[in-house]
Amino acid sequence: MSGTTGAGGAGKSVRVLLAEDQGMMRGALALLLGMEPDLEVVAQVGSGDEVLSAALEQRPDVALLDIEMPGLSGLEAAALLRDQLPGCRVVMVTTFGRPGYLRRAMDAGAAGFVVKDGPVEELAEAVRRVLRGETVIDPALAAAALSAGPNPLTGRERDALNASADGATVADIAVRLRLSESTVRNYLSAAIGKTSTRNRVEAVREARRQGWL
């Protein structure tokens, strides 16, 4: 594990796991959250792949997850925590306030979604609120998500776009997804139409901008 386990914390009641790939940001958040009288950061990790093992070891009450991390994304890590450690509440903490991310975070079982540019006191209060059973969502992001509507892409269309993002050919994507080439072309064509773009490169870019991928 790249992070560290918290020590001390006498009298503190809320155990927090912090997943953030930028070391300086992670350290600053851990320090500031640790200054709250009731919060203890018991684990810090720098990639999505480390989240589940650290959580199973430390049994945090709340996991604060960045979305875009090396390895698994925060959204994928949230889904693992939902399935394997359901007692741990998840709050997504991200720079990218994209409407599609909010919907995917809720689908993955997250109880909160906040952006990083807010004061740490608000983040600490979000931790307390989700422990009380509340759902905490950044108001501006909630409004944007409502106006944007649902993700128009199906799961297979997202898979095809993701598989094409590195410049893979249709044949490569077909092998990777275990589909026929004609089926892959159909999925990509549908995704291009739904994103109102001209080709799959633009479709990937637009889907990411919207938080659909």
Coordinates of C-alpha atoms in Angstrom, one line a residue:
M1 CA 0.0 0.0 0.0
S2 CA 1.3 3.4 -0.9
G3 CA -0.4 5.2 2.0
T4 CA -0.1 5.1 5.7
T5 CA -2.3 4.0 8.5
G6 CA -3.3 6.6 11.0
A7 CA -2.1 6.5 14.6
G8 CA -3.5 8.0 17.7
G9 CA -7.0 9.4 17.4
A10 CA -7.9 9.0 21.1
G11 CA -11.5 10.0 21.6
K12 CA -12.2 10.1 17.8
S13 CA -15.1 8.1 16.6
V14 CA -15.2 8.4 12.8
R15 CA -12.7 6.3 10.8
V16 CA -11.9 7.7 7.4
L17 CA -10.2 6.2 4.3
L18 CA -8.8 8.7 1.9
A19 CA -8.1 7.8 -1.8
E20 CA -6.4 10.5 -3.8
D21 CA -3.7 10.1 -6.4
Q22 CA -2.0 13.4 -5.9
G23 CA 0.3 13.0 -3.0
M24 CA 0.4 16.6 -1.9
M25 CA -3.4 16.9 -2.0
R26 CA -3.8 13.6 -0.2
G27 CA -1.4 14.7 2.6
A28 CA -3.1 18.1 3.0
L29 CA -6.6 16.6 3.2
A30 CA -5.5 14.0 5.7
L31 CA -3.9 16.6 7.9
L32 CA -6.9 19.0 7.8
L33 CA -9.4 16.2 8.3
G34 CA -7.3 14.9 11.2
M35 CA -7.6 18.2 12.9
E36 CA -11.4 17.7 13.3
P37 CA -12.1 16.5 16.8
D38 CA -14.2 13.5 15.8
L39 CA -12.4 12.3 12.5
E40 CA -9.4 10.0 12.2
V41 CA -7.9 9.2 8.8
V42 CA -7.0 5.6 9.3
A43 CA -5.7 4.9 5.7
Q44 CA -4.4 6.8 2.7
V45 CA -4.0 5.3 -0.7
G46 CA -2.9 6.7 -4.1
S47 CA -4.7 4.4 -6.5
G48 CA -8.1 2.8 -7.0
D49 CA -6.5 -0.7 -6.9
E50 CA -5.6 -0.2 -3.3
V51 CA -9.0 1.0 -2.0
L52 CA -10.6 -2.3 -1.2
S53 CA -7.7 -4.0 0.5
A54 CA -7.1 -0.9 2.7
A55 CA -10.8 -0.8 3.5
L56 CA -11.0 -4.5 4.4
E57 CA -7.9 -4.1 6.6
Q58 CA -8.9 -0.8 8.4
R59 CA -12.7 -1.0 8.3
P60 CA -13.4 2.7 7.9
D61 CA -16.8 4.2 8.5
V62 CA -16.4 6.5 5.4
A63 CA -14.3 6.3 2.3
L64 CA -13.5 9.5 0.5
L65 CA -12.7 8.6 -3.1
D66 CA -11.3 10.7 -6.0
I67 CA -12.8 9.7 -9.3
E68 CA -9.8 9.7 -11.6
M69 CA -7.1 7.6 -10.2
P70 CA -4.5 5.1 -11.5
G71 CA -5.8 1.6 -11.8
L72 CA -9.5 1.4 -10.9
S73 CA -11.4 4.6 -11.0
G74 CA -13.1 5.9 -7.8
L75 CA -16.4 4.9 -9.3
E76 CA -15.2 1.3 -9.8
A77 CA -13.7 1.2 -6.3
A78 CA -17.0 2.5 -4.9
A79 CA -18.9 -0.4 -6.4
L80 CA -16.5 -2.8 -4.9
L81 CA -17.0 -1.3 -1.5
R82 CA -20.7 -1.4 -1.9
D83 CA -20.6 -5.1 -2.6
Q84 CA -17.8 -6.2 -0.2
L85 CA -18.0 -3.7 2.7
P86 CA -21.5 -2.3 2.7
G87 CA -21.1 -0.8 6.1
C88 CA -18.6 1.8 4.7
R89 CA -20.3 4.9 3.4
V90 CA -18.7 6.4 0.3
V91 CA -18.2 10.1 -0.7
M92 CA -16.8 11.0 -4.1
V93 CA -14.4 14.0 -3.9
T94 CA -13.4 15.3 -7.3
T95 CA -12.2 18.2 -9.3
F96 CA -14.5 17.1 -12.2
G97 CA -18.0 18.2 -11.4
R98 CA -19.5 16.4 -14.5
P99 CA -23.2 15.6 -14.5
G100 CA -22.7 12.0 -15.7
Y101 CA -20.2 11.3 -12.9
L102 CA -22.9 12.1 -10.4
R103 CA -25.3 9.6 -11.8
R104 CA -22.7 6.9 -12.1
A105 CA -21.5 7.6 -8.5
M106 CA -25.0 7.1 -7.2
D107 CA -25.4 3.9 -9.2
A108 CA -22.1 2.7 -7.6
G109 CA -23.6 3.2 -4.1
A110 CA -22.0 6.5 -3.2
A111 CA -23.8 8.5 -0.5
G112 CA -22.1 11.8 -1.3
F113 CA -20.5 13.8 -4.2
V114 CA -18.6 16.9 -3.4
V115 CA -16.0 19.0 -5.4
K116 CA -12.5 19.6 -4.1
D117 CA -12.6 23.4 -4.2
G118 CA -14.9 23.7 -1.2
P119 CA -13.6 24.3 2.4
V120 CA -12.4 21.2 4.3
E121 CA -15.1 22.0 6.9
E122 CA -17.7 21.2 4.4
L123 CA -16.0 17.9 3.5
A124 CA -15.9 17.0 7.2
E125 CA -19.6 17.8 7.6
A126 CA -20.3 15.7 4.5
V127 CA -18.6 12.8 6.3
R128 CA -20.8 13.3 9.4
R129 CA -24.0 13.7 7.3
V130 CA -23.5 10.5 5.3
L131 CA -23.0 8.6 8.6
R132 CA -26.3 9.9 9.7
G133 CA -27.9 8.3 6.6
E134 CA -28.1 11.4 4.5
T135 CA -27.2 11.8 0.9
V136 CA -24.9 14.8 0.3
I137 CA -24.5 16.3 -3.2
D138 CA -22.9 19.5 -4.3
P139 CA -26.0 21.7 -5.2
A140 CA -24.6 23.1 -8.4
L141 CA -23.7 19.6 -9.6
A142 CA -27.1 18.3 -8.7
A143 CA -28.8 21.0 -10.8
A144 CA -26.5 20.3 -13.7
A145 CA -27.2 16.6 -13.6
L146 CA -31.0 17.2 -13.6
S147 CA -30.8 19.5 -16.6
A148 CA -28.4 17.1 -18.5
G149 CA -30.7 14.1 -18.3
P150 CA -29.7 10.5 -18.1
N151 CA -26.7 8.9 -19.7
P152 CA -27.9 8.0 -23.2
L153 CA -25.2 5.3 -23.8
T154 CA -25.9 1.7 -23.1
G155 CA -23.3 -0.4 -21.2
R156 CA -22.1 -2.0 -24.4
E157 CA -21.8 1.3 -26.2
R158 CA -19.7 2.6 -23.3
D159 CA -17.5 -0.6 -23.5
A160 CA -16.9 -0.1 -27.2
L161 CA -16.0 3.6 -26.8
N162 CA -13.7 2.8 -23.9
A163 CA -12.0 0.1 -25.8
S164 CA -11.5 2.4 -28.8
A165 CA -10.0 5.3 -26.7
D166 CA -6.4 4.1 -27.2
G167 CA -6.8 4.0 -31.0
A168 CA -7.6 0.3 -31.3
T169 CA -9.1 -0.9 -34.5
V170 CA -12.6 -2.4 -34.8
A171 CA -10.9 -5.8 -35.1
D172 CA -9.0 -5.2 -31.9
I173 CA -12.1 -4.1 -30.0
A174 CA -14.0 -7.1 -31.3
V175 CA -11.4 -9.4 -29.9
R176 CA -11.2 -7.5 -26.6
L177 CA -15.0 -7.5 -26.1
R178 CA -15.6 -10.9 -27.6
L179 CA -18.0 -9.5 -30.1
S180 CA -18.2 -9.6 -33.9
E181 CA -16.8 -6.7 -35.8
S182 CA -20.2 -5.8 -37.2
T183 CA -21.6 -5.6 -33.7
V184 CA -18.8 -3.4 -32.6
R185 CA -19.4 -1.1 -35.6
N186 CA -23.1 -0.9 -34.6
Y187 CA -22.2 0.1 -31.0
L188 CA -19.7 2.7 -32.1
S189 CA -22.1 4.1 -34.7
A190 CA -24.9 4.4 -32.1
A191 CA -22.5 6.1 -29.6
I192 CA -21.4 8.6 -32.2
G193 CA -25.1 9.4 -33.0
K194 CA -26.0 9.7 -29.3
T195 CA -23.1 12.1 -28.6
S196 CA -23.9 14.1 -31.8
T197 CA -20.3 13.8 -33.0
R198 CA -18.7 12.9 -36.3
N199 CA -16.4 10.0 -35.3
R200 CA -15.4 7.8 -32.4
V201 CA -12.5 10.0 -31.3
E202 CA -14.9 12.9 -30.9
A203 CA -17.5 10.6 -29.3
V204 CA -15.0 9.5 -26.7
R205 CA -14.0 13.1 -26.0
E206 CA -17.7 14.2 -25.6
A207 CA -18.7 11.2 -23.5
R208 CA -15.8 11.9 -21.1
R209 CA -16.7 15.6 -21.0
Q210 CA -20.2 14.7 -19.9
G211 CA -19.0 12.1 -17.4
W212 CA -20.6 9.2 -19.3
L213 CA -17.4 7.2 -19.5

